[in-house]
PDB file of C-alpha atoms in Angstrom:
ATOM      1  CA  UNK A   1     -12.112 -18.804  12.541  1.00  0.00           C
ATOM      2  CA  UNK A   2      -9.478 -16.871  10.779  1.00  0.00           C
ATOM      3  CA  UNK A   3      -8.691 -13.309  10.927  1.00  0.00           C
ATOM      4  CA  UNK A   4     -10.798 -10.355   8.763  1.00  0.00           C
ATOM      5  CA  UNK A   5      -7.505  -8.573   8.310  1.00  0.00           C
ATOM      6  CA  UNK A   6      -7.244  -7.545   4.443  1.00  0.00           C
ATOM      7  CA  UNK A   7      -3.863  -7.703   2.846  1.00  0.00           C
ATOM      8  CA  UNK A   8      -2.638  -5.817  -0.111  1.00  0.00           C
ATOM      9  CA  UNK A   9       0.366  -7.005  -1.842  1.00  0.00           C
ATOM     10  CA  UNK A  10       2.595  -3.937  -3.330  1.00  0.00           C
ATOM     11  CA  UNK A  11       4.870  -3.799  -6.247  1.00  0.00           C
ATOM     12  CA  UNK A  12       3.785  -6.276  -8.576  1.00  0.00           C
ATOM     13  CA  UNK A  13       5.514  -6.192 -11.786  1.00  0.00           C
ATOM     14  CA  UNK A  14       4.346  -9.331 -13.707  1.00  0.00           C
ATOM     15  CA  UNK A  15       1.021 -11.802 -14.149  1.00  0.00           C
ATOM     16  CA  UNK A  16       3.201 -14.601 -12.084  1.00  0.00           C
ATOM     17  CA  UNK A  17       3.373 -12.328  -8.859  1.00  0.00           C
ATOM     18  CA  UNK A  18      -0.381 -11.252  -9.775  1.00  0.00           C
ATOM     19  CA  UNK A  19      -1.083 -15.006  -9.425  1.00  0.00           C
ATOM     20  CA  UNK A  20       0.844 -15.628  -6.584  1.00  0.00           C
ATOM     21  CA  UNK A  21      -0.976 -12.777  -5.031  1.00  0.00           C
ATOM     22  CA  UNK A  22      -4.210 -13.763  -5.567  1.00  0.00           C
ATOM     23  CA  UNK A  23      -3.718 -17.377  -4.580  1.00  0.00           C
ATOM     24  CA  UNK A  24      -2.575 -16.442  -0.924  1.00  0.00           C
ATOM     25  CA  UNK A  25      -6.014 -14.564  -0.383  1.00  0.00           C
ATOM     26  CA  UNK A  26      -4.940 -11.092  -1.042  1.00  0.00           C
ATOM     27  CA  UNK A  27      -7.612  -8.356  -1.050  1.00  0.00           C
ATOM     28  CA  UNK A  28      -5.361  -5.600  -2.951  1.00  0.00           C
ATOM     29  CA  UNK A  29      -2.663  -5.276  -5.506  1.00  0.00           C
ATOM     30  CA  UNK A  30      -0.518  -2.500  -5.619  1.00  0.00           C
ATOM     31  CA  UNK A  31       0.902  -1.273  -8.668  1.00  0.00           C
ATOM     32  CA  UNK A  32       3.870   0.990  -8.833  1.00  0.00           C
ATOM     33  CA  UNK A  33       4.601   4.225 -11.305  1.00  0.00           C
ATOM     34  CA  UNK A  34       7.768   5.658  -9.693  1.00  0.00           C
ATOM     35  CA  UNK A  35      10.495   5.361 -12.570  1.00  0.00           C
ATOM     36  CA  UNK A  36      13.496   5.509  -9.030  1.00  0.00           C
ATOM     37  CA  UNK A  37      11.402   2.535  -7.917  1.00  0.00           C
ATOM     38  CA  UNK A  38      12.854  -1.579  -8.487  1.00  0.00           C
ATOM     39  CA  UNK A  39       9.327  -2.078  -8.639  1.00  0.00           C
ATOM     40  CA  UNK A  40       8.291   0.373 -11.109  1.00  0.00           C
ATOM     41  CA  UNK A  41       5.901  -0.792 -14.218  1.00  0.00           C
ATOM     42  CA  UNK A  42       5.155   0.802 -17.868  1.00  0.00           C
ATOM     43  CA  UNK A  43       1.450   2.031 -18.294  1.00  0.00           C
ATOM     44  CA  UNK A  44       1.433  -1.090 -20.739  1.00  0.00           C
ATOM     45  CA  UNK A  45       2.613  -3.481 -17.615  1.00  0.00           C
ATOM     46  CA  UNK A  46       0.391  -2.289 -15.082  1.00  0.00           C
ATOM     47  CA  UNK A  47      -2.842  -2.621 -17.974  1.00  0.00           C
ATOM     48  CA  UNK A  48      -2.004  -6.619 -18.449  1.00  0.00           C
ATOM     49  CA  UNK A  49      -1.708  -6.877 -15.011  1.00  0.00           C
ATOM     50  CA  UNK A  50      -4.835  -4.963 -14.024  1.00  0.00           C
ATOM     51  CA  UNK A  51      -6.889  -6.523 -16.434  1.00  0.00           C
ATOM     52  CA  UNK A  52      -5.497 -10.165 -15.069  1.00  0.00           C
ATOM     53  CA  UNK A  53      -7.049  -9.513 -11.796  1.00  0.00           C
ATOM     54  CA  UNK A  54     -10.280 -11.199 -10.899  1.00  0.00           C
ATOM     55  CA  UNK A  55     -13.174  -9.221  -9.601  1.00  0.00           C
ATOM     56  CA  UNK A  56     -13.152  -9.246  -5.820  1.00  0.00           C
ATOM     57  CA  UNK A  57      -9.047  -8.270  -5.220  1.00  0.00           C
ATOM     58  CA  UNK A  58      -8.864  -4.227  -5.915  1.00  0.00           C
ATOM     59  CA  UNK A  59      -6.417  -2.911  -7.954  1.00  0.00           C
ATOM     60  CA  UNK A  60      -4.212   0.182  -6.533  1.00  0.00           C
ATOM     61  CA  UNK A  61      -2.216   2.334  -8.348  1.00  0.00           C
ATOM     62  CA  UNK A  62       1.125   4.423  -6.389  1.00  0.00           C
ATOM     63  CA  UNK A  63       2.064   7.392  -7.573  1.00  0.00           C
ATOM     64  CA  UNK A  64       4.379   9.850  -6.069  1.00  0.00           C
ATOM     65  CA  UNK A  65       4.005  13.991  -6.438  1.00  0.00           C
ATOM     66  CA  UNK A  66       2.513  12.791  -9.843  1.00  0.00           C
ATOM     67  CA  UNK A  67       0.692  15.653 -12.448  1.00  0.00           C
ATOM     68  CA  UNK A  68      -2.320  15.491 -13.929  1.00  0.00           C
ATOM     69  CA  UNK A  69      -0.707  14.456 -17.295  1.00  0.00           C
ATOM     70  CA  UNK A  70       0.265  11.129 -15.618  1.00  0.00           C
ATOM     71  CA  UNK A  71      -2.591  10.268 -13.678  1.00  0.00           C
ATOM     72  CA  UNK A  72      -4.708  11.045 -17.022  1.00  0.00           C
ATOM     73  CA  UNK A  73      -2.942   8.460 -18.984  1.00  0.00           C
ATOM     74  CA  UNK A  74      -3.007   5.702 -15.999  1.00  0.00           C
ATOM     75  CA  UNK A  75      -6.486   6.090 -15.392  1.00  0.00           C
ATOM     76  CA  UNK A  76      -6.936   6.335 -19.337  1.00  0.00           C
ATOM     77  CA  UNK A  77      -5.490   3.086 -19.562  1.00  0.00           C
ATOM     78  CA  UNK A  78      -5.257   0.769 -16.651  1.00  0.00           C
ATOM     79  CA  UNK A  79      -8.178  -0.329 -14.872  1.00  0.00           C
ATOM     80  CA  UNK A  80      -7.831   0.966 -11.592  1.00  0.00           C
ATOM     81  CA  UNK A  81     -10.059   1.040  -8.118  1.00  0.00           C
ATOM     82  CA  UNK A  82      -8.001   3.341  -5.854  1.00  0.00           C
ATOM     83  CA  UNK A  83      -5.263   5.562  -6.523  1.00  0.00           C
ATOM     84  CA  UNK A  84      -2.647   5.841  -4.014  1.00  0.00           C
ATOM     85  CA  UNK A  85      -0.539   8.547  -3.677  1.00  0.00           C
ATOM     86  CA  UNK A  86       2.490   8.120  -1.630  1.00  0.00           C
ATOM     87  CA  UNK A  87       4.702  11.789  -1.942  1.00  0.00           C
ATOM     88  CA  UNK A  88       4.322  14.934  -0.718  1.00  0.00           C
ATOM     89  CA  UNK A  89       0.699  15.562  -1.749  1.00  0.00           C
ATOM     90  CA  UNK A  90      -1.040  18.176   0.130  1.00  0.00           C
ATOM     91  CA  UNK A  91      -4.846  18.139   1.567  1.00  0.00           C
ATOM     92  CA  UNK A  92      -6.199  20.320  -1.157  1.00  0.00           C
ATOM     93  CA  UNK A  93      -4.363  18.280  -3.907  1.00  0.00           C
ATOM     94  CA  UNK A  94      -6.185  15.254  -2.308  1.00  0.00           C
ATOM     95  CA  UNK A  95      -9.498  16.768  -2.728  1.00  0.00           C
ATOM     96  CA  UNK A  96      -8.483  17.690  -6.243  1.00  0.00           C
ATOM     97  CA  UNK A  97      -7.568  14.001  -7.752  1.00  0.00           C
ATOM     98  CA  UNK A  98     -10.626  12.676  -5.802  1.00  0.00           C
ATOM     99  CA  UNK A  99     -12.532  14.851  -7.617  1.00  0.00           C
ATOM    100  CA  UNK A 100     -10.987  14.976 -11.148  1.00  0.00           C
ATOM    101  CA  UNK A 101     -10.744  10.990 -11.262  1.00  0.00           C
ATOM    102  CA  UNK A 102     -13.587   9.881  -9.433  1.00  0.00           C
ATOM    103  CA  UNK A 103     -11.652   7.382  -7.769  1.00  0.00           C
ATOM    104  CA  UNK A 104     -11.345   6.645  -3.612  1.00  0.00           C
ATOM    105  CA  UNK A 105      -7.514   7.789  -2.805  1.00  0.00           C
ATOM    106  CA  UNK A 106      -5.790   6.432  -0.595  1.00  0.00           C
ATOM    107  CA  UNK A 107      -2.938   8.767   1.569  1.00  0.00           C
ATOM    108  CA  UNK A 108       0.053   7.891   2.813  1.00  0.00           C
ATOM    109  CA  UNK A 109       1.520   9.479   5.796  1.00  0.00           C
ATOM    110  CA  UNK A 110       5.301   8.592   7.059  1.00  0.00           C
ATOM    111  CA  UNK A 111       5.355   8.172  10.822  1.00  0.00           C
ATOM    112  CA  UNK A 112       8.787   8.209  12.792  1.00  0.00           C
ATOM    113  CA  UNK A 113       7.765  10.141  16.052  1.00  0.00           C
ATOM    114  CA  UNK A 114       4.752  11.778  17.754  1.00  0.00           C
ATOM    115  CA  UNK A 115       5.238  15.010  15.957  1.00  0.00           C
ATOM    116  CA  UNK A 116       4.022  13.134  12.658  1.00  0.00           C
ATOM    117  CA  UNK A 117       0.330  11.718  14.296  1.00  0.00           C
ATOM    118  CA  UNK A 118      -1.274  15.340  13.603  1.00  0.00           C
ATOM    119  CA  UNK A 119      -0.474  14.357   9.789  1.00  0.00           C
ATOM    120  CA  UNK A 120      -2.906  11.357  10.108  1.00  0.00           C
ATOM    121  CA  UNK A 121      -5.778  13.749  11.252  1.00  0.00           C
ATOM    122  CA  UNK A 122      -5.454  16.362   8.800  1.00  0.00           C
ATOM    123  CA  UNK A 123      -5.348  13.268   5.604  1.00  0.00           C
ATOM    124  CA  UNK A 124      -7.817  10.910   7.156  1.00  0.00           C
ATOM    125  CA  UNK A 125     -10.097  14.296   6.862  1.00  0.00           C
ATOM    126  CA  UNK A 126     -10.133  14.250   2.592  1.00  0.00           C
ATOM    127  CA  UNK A 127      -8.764  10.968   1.645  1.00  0.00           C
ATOM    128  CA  UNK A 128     -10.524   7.711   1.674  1.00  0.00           C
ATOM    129  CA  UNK A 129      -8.316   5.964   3.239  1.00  0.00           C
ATOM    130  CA  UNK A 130      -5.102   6.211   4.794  1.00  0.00           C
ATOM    131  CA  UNK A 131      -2.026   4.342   4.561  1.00  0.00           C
ATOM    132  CA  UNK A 132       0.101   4.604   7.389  1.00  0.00           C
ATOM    133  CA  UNK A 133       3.843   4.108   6.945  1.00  0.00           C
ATOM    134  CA  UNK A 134       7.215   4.066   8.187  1.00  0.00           C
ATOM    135  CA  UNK A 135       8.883   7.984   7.366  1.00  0.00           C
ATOM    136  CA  UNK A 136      11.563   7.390   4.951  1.00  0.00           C
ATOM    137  CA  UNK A 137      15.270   8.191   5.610  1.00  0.00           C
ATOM    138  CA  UNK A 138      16.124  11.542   3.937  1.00  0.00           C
ATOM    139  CA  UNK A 139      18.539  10.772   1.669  1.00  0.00           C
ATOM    140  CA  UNK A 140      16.313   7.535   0.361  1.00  0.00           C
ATOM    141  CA  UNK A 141      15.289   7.839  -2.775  1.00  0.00           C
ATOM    142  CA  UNK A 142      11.828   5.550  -2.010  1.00  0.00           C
ATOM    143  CA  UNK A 143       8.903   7.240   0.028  1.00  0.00           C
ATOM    144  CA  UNK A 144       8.124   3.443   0.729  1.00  0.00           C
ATOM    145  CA  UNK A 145       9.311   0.263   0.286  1.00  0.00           C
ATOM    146  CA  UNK A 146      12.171   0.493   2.045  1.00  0.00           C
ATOM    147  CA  UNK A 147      12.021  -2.033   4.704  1.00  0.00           C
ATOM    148  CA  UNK A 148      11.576   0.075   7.408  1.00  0.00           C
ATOM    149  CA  UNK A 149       9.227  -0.020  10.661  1.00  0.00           C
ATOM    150  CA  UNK A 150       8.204   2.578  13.019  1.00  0.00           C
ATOM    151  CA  UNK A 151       7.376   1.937  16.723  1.00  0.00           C
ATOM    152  CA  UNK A 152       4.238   0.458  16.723  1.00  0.00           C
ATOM    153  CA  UNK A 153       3.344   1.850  20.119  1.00  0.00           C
ATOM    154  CA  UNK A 154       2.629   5.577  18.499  1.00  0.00           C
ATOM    155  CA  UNK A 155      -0.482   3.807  16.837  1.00  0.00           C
ATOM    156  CA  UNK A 156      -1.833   1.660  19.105  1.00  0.00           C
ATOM    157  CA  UNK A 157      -5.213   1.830  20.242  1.00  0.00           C
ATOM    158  CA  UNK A 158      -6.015   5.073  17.594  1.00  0.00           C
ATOM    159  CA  UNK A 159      -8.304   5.415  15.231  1.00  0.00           C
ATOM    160  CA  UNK A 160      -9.609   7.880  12.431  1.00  0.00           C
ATOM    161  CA  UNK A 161     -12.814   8.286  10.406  1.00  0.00           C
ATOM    162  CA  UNK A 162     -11.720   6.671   7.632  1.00  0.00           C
ATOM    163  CA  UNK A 163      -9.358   3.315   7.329  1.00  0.00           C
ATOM    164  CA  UNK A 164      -6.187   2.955   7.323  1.00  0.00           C
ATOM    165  CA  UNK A 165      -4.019   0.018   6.304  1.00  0.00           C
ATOM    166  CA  UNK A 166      -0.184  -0.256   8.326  1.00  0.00           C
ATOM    167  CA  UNK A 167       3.440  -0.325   5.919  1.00  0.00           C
ATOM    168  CA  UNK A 168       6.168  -0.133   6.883  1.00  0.00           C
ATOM    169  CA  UNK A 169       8.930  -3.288   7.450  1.00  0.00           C
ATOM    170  CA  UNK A 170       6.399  -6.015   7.792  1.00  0.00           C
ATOM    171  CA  UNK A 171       7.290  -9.256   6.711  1.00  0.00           C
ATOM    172  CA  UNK A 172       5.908 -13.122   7.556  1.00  0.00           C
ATOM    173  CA  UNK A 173       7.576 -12.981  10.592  1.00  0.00           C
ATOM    174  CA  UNK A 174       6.404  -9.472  12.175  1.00  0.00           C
ATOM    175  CA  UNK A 175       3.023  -8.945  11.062  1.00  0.00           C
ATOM    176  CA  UNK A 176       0.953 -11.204  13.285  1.00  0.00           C
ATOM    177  CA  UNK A 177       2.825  -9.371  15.881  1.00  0.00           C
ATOM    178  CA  UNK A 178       1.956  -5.550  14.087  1.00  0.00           C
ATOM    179  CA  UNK A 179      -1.371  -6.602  14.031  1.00  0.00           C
ATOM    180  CA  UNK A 180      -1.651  -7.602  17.658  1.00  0.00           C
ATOM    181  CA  UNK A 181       0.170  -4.301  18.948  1.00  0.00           C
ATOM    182  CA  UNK A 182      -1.765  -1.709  16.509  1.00  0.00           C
ATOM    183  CA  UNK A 183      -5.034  -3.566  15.728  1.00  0.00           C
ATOM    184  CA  UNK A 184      -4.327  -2.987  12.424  1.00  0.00           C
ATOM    185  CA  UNK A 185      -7.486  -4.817  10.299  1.00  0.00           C
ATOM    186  CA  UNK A 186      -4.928  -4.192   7.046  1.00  0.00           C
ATOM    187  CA  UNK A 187      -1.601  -4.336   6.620  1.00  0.00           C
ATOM    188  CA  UNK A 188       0.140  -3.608   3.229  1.00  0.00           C
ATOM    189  CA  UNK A 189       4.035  -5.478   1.899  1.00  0.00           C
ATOM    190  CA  UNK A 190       5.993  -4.908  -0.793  1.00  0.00           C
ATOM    191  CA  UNK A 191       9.805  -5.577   0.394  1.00  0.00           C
ATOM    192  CA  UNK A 192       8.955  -7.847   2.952  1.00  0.00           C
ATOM    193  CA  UNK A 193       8.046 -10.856   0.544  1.00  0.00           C
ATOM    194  CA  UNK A 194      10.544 -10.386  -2.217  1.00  0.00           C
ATOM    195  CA  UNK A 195      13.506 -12.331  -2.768  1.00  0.00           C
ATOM    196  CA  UNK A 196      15.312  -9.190  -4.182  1.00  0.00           C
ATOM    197  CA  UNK A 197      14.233  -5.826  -4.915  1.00  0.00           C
ATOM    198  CA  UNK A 198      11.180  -5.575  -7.134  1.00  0.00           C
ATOM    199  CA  UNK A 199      11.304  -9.884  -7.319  1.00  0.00           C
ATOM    200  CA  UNK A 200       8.136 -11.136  -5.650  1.00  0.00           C
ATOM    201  CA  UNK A 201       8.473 -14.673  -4.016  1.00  0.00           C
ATOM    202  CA  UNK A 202       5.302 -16.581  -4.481  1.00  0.00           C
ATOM    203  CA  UNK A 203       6.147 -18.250  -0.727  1.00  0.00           C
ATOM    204  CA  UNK A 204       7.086 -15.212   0.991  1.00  0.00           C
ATOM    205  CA  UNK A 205       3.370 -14.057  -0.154  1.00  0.00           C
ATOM    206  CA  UNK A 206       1.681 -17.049   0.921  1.00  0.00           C
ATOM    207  CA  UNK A 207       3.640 -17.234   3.857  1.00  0.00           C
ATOM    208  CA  UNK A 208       2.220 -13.177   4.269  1.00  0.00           C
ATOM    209  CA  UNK A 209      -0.943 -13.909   3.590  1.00  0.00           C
ATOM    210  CA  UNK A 210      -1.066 -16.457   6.085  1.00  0.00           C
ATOM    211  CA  UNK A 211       0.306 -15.136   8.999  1.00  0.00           C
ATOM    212  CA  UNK A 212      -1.740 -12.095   8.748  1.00  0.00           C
ATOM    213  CA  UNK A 213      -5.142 -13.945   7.700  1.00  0.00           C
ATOM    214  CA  UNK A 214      -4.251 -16.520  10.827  1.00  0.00           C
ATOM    215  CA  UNK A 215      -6.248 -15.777  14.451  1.00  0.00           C
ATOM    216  CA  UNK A 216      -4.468 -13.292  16.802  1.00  0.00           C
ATOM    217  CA  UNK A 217      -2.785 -15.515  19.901  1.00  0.00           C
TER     218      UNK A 217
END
């Protein structure tokens, strides 16, 4: 019987890696509105791309630090089921865009070390979900994306009250291995099946989608 584990595929930029998405079996699409990103889309890219998706796969939108100004006009325009925001956010400003956009948000929190865990806590508390990530390098210019794990070990075995998905360096090769070390039940790629930054590779996907849909050895 294979796996429950839900994959979202991050950084889509066209219909064709939309397709190639949804063909593997992925559960979420990640769309990116970060102008420093490779993978970075107009309002007007992310709306034909949203509205492409079939019912069933959810359709995420990354922001980073964004205003209200910016969320108003993605949420205005692009049909969207969770926002995630992936900067420096703080709890209250959580509560705030769950509230003004009616929208579940997901949070993600960079982990390098032990001293980072308490972050988890204090976002699983007033987000809906949280997305738990490798910490970015700090002179990179991505909060994400960058092809970087974290030691697995700091995560395995917890849990919070709300639920998380694991980023950070997985690929077709590591993730059936992530999975089995964190019991991750969702793991989220964006670098990891691209054949250069911001170009999705339709076999890298499937070959994603079915390593981490496959049963744990």
């Amino acid at each position: 019987m294979p796996s429950e584990t839900r994959v979202k595929i991050c950084g889509l930029r066209d219909v064709a890696a939309l397709d190639a998405a949804v063909g593997a079996g992925a559960n979420y699409v990640g769309l990116v509105f970060f102008p420093k990103s490779p993978r970075n889309v107009s309002i007007a890219e992310a709306a034909v791309i949203a509205q492409a998706t079939p019912p069933g796969v959810a359709k995420v939108a990354l922001v980073v630090d964004a205003d209200d100004a910016l969320l108003d006009a993605i949420t205005a325009q692009v049909p969207l089921d969770i926002l995630q925001l992936h900067g420096h956010e703080t709890p209250a400003r959580v509560r705030e865009i769950r509230a003004r956009y009616g929208l579940p948000v997901m949070k993600a929190v960079g982990v390098a070390d032990e001293d980072d865990l308490a972050a988890l806590d204090t976002y699983a508390a007033v987000a809906d979900q949280i997305l738990v990530d490798a910490k970015p390098p700090k002179d990179a210019d991505l909060p994400g994306g960058n092809g970087l794990s974290f030691d697995w070990r700091l995560i395995a075995g917890r849990r919070w009250p709300v639920p998380w998905m694991l980023a950070g360096g997985l690929t077709p090769d590591n993730v059936r291995e992530a999975i089995a070390r964190t019991g991750a039940t969702q793991v989220d790629v964006s670098s990891g099946v691209e054949a250069a930054p911001g170009v999705k590779d339709a076999e890298r996907i499937a070959a994603f989608c079915a390593a981490a849909h496959s049963d744990p050895d």
